[in-house]
Coordinates of C-alpha atoms in Angstrom, one line a residue:
M140 CA 10.8 23.7 -2.8
G141 CA 8.7 20.8 -1.6
Q142 CA 6.8 23.0 0.8
R143 CA 6.1 25.5 -1.9
V144 CA 4.6 22.7 -4.1
Q145 CA 2.6 21.3 -1.2
A146 CA 1.2 24.8 -0.4
E147 CA 0.1 25.3 -4.0
I148 CA -1.6 22.0 -4.1
I149 CA -3.4 22.7 -0.8
L150 CA -4.6 26.1 -2.1
M151 CA -5.9 24.6 -5.4
V152 CA -7.7 21.8 -3.5
Q153 CA -9.3 24.3 -1.1
K154 CA -10.7 26.2 -4.1
A155 CA -11.8 23.0 -5.9
K156 CA -15.4 22.6 -6.8
Y157 CA -15.2 18.7 -6.6
L158 CA -12.7 16.6 -4.8
S159 CA -11.9 12.9 -4.4
L160 CA -9.3 11.1 -2.3
V161 CA -8.0 7.6 -3.0
V162 CA -5.9 5.9 -0.3
D163 CA -4.2 2.5 -1.0
S164 CA -1.7 0.4 0.8
T165 CA 0.5 -2.4 -0.5
P166 CA 3.4 -4.3 1.2
D167 CA 6.8 -4.0 -0.3
L168 CA 9.4 -6.8 -0.5
T169 CA 10.2 -6.4 3.2
H170 CA 6.5 -6.7 4.1
I171 CA 6.3 -3.0 5.2
D172 CA 3.1 -1.3 4.0
Q173 CA 3.6 1.5 1.5
L174 CA 0.8 4.0 1.6
T175 CA -0.3 6.0 -1.4
F176 CA -2.6 9.1 -1.4
V177 CA -4.1 10.3 -4.7
I178 CA -6.1 13.5 -4.8
R179 CA -8.2 14.3 -7.9
Y180 CA -10.0 17.6 -8.1
V181 CA -11.8 19.9 -10.5
S182 CA -10.6 23.5 -10.7
Q183 CA -12.9 26.5 -10.9
E184 CA -12.2 26.6 -14.6
G185 CA -13.4 22.9 -15.0
Q186 CA -10.0 21.4 -15.5
V187 CA -9.4 18.0 -13.8
F188 CA -6.1 17.5 -11.9
E189 CA -4.6 14.5 -10.2
R190 CA -1.8 14.7 -7.6
F191 CA -0.1 12.0 -5.7

């Protein structure tokens, strides 16, 4: 199921008119960095989506 969701997000991002990517890192309690990716895009219909 995860691959299906990922494939759908990739397809929507490829069709997007505008796209932004935010990457952030913060250490957890064991001092290991946890990396976060946030994708925000505007669909062809003008709707804004945010996926992370």
